[in-house]
Tab-separated table of C-alpha atoms and ligand atoms in Angstrom:
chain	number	residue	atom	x	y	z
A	2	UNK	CA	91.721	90.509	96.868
A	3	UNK	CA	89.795	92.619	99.827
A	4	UNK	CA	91.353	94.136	102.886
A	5	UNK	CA	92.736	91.016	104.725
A	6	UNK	CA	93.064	90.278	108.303
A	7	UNK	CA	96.702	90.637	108.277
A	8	UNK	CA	96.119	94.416	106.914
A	9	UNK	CA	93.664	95.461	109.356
A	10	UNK	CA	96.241	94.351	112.325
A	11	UNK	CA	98.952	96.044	110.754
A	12	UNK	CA	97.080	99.517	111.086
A	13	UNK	CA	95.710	98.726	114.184
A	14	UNK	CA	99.325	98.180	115.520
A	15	UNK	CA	100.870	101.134	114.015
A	16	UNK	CA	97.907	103.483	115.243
A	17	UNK	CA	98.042	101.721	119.007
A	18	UNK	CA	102.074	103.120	118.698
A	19	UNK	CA	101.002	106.750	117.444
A	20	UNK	CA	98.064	107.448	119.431
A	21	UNK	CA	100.553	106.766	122.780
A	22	UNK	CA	102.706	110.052	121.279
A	23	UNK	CA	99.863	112.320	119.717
A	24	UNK	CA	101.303	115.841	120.314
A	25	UNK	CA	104.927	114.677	118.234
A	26	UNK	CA	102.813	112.716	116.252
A	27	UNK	CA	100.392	115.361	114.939
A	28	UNK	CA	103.480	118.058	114.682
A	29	UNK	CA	105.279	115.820	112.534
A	30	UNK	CA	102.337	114.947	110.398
A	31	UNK	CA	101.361	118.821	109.770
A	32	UNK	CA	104.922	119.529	109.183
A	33	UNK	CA	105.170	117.122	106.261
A	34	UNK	CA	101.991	118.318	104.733
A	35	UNK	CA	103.780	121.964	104.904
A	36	UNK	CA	107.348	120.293	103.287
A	37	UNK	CA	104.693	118.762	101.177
A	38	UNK	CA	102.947	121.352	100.068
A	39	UNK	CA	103.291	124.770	101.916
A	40	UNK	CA	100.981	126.317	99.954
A	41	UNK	CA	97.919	124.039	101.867
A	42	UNK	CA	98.801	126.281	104.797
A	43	UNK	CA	96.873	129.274	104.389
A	44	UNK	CA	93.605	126.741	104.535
A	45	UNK	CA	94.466	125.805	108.331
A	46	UNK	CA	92.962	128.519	110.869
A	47	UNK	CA	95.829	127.698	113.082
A	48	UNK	CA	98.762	128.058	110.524
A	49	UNK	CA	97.439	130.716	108.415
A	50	UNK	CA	99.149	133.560	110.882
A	51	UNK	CA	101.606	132.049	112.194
A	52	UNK	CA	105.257	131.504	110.658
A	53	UNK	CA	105.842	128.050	112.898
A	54	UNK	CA	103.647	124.963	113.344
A	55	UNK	CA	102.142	125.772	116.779
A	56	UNK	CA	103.048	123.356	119.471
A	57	UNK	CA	100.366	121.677	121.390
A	58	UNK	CA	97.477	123.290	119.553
A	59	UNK	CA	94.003	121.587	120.025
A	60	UNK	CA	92.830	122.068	116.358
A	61	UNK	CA	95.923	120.549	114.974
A	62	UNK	CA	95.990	117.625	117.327
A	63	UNK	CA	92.062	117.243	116.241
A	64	UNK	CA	93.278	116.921	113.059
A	65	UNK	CA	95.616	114.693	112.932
A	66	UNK	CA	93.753	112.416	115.218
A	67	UNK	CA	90.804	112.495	113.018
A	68	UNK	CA	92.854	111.136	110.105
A	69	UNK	CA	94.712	108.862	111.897
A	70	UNK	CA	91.907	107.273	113.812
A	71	UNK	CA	88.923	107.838	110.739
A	72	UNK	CA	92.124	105.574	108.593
A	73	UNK	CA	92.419	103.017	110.927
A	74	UNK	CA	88.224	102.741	111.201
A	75	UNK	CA	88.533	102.282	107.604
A	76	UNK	CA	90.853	99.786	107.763
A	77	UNK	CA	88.463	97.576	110.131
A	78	UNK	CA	85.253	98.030	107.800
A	79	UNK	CA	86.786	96.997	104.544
A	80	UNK	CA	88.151	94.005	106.340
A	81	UNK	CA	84.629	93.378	108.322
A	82	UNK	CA	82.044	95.014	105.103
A	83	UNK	CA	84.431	95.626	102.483
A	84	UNK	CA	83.678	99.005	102.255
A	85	UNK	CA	84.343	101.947	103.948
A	86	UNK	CA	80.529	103.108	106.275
A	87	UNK	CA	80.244	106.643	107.495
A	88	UNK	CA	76.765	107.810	108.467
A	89	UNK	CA	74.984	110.136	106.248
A	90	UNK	CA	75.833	113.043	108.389
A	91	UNK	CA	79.428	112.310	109.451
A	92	UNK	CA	79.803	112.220	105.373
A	93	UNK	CA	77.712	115.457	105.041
A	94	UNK	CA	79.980	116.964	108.156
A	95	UNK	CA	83.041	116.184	106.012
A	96	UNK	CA	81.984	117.177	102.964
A	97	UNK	CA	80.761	120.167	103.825
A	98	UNK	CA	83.946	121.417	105.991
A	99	UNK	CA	86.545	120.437	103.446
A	100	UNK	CA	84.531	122.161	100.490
A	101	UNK	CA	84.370	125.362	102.437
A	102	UNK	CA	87.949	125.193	103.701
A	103	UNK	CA	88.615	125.398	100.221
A	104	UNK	CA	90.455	121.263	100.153
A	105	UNK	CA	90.481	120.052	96.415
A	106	UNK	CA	91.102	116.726	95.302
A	107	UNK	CA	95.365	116.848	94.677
A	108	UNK	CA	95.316	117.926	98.678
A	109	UNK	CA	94.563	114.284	99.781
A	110	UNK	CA	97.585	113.121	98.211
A	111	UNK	CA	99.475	115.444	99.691
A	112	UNK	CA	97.935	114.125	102.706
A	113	UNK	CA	98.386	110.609	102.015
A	114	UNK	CA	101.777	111.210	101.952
A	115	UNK	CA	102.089	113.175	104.792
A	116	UNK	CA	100.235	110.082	106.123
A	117	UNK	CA	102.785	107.776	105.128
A	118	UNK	CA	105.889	109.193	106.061
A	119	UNK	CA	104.129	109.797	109.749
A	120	UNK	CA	103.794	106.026	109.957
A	121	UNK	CA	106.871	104.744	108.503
A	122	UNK	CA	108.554	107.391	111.447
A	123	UNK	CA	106.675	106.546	114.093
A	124	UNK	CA	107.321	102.507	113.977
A	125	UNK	CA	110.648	102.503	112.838
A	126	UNK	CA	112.371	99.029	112.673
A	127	UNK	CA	108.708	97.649	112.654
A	128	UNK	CA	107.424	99.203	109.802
A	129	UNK	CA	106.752	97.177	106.735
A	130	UNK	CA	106.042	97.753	102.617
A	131	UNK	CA	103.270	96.184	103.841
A	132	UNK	CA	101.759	97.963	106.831
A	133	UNK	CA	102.353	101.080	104.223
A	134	UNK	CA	99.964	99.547	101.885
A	135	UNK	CA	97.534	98.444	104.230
A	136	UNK	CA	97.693	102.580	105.230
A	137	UNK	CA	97.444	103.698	102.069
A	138	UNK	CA	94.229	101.647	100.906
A	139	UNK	CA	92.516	102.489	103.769
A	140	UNK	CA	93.534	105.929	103.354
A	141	UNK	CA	92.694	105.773	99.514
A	142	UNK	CA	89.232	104.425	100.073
A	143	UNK	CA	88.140	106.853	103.146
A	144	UNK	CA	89.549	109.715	101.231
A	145	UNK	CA	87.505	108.570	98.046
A	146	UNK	CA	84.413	108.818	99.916
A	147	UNK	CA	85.443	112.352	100.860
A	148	UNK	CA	85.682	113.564	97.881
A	149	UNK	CA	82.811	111.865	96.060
A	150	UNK	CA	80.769	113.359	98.956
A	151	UNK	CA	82.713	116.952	98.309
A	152	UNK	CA	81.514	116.854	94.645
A	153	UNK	CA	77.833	115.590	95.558
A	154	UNK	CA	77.668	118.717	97.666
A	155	UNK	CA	79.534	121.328	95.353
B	12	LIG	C1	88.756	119.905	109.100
B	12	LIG	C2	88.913	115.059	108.710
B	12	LIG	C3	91.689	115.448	104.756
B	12	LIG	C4	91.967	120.212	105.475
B	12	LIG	C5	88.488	118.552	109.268
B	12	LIG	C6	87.587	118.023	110.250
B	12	LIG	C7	87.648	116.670	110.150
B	12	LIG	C8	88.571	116.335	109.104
B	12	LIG	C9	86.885	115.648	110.972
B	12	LIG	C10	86.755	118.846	111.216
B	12	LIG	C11	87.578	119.124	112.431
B	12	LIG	C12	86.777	119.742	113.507
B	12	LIG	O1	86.083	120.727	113.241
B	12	LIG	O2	86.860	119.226	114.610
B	12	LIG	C13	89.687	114.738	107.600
B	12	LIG	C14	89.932	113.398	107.117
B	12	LIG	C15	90.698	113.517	105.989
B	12	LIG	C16	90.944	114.921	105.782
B	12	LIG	C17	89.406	112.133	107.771
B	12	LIG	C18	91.265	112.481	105.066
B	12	LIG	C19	90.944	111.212	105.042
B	12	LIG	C20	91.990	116.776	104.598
B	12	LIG	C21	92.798	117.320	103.538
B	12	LIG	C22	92.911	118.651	103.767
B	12	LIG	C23	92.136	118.962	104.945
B	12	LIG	C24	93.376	116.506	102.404
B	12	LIG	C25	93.694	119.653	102.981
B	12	LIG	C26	95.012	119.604	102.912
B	12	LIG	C27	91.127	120.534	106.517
B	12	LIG	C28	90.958	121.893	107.023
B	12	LIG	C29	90.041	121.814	108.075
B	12	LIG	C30	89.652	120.404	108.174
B	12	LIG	C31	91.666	123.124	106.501
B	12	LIG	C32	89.583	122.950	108.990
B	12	LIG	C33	90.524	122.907	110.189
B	12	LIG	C34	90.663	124.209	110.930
B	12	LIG	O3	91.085	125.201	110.336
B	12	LIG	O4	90.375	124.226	112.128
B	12	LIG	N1	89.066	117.504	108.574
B	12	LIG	N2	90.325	115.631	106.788
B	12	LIG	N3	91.594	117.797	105.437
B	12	LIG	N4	90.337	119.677	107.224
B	12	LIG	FE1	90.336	117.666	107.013
């Protein structure tokens, strides 16, 4: 079965409730990637000297925001297309950054997670099994294109 209706609301809905709290948000989300995997933090230019997760930092937010928001947009095109669209240089931009950051495949699971737990957080009583899935496959699918794009360009 594709991405249904009811799927694309619920990550609407949750991402309408983060994007009103980004700077908690985005600290949360980077601090379960570190509980996660700490070793991913050398690859961040704003963690790799610092001992805390900076508070308020514009590249972290950015982030965050991008994977929040780029999740959601996925979640609305495989509803609408089926398929997750990004323009031939938005993949190339992606591609490109990630592969010279040094970002291998295991790291978007680590992400995914990271993903996950932000959500389930952030709506509390109104989070679902199934707004987790709906997350998760739009996550899945976006980050798929990522990394098929990372190994065109390796
Ligand atoms: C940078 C998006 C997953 C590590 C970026 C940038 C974007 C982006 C748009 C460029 C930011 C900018 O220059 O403004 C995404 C999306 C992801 C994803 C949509 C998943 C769907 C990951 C994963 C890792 C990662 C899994 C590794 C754990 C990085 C790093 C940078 C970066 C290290 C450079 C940030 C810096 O140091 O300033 N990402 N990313 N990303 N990404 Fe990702």
């Amino acid at each position: 079965m594709g991405f249904t209706e009811k799927q694309e609301a619920l990550v609407k809905e949750s991402w309408e409730v983060m994007k009103q709290n980004i700077p908690e948000f985005s600290l949360r989300f980077f601090s379960l990637i570190l509980e996660i995997a700490p070793a991913a933090k050398p690859m961040f230019s704003f963690l790799k000297d610092t001992d805390e997760i900076p508070q308020n930092n514009p590249k972290l937010k950015a982030h965050a925001i991008k994977v929040f928001k780029m999740t959601c947009e996925s979640a609305i095109q495989l509803r609408e297309k089926g398929e997750v669209v990004l323009s031939e240089s938005t993949l190339q931009w992606l591609g490109s950054v990630h592969l010279q950051k040094g970002v291998i495949d295991p790291h978007f699971q680590v992400v995914k997670e990271a993903l996950l737990r932000t959500v389930k957080e952030a709506m509390g009583e109104k989070w679902s099994e199934e707004m987790n899935g709906a997350w998760g496959e739009a996550y899945d699918q976006l980050a798929n294109a990522i990394k098929d794009e990372m190994k065109a360009e390796a």
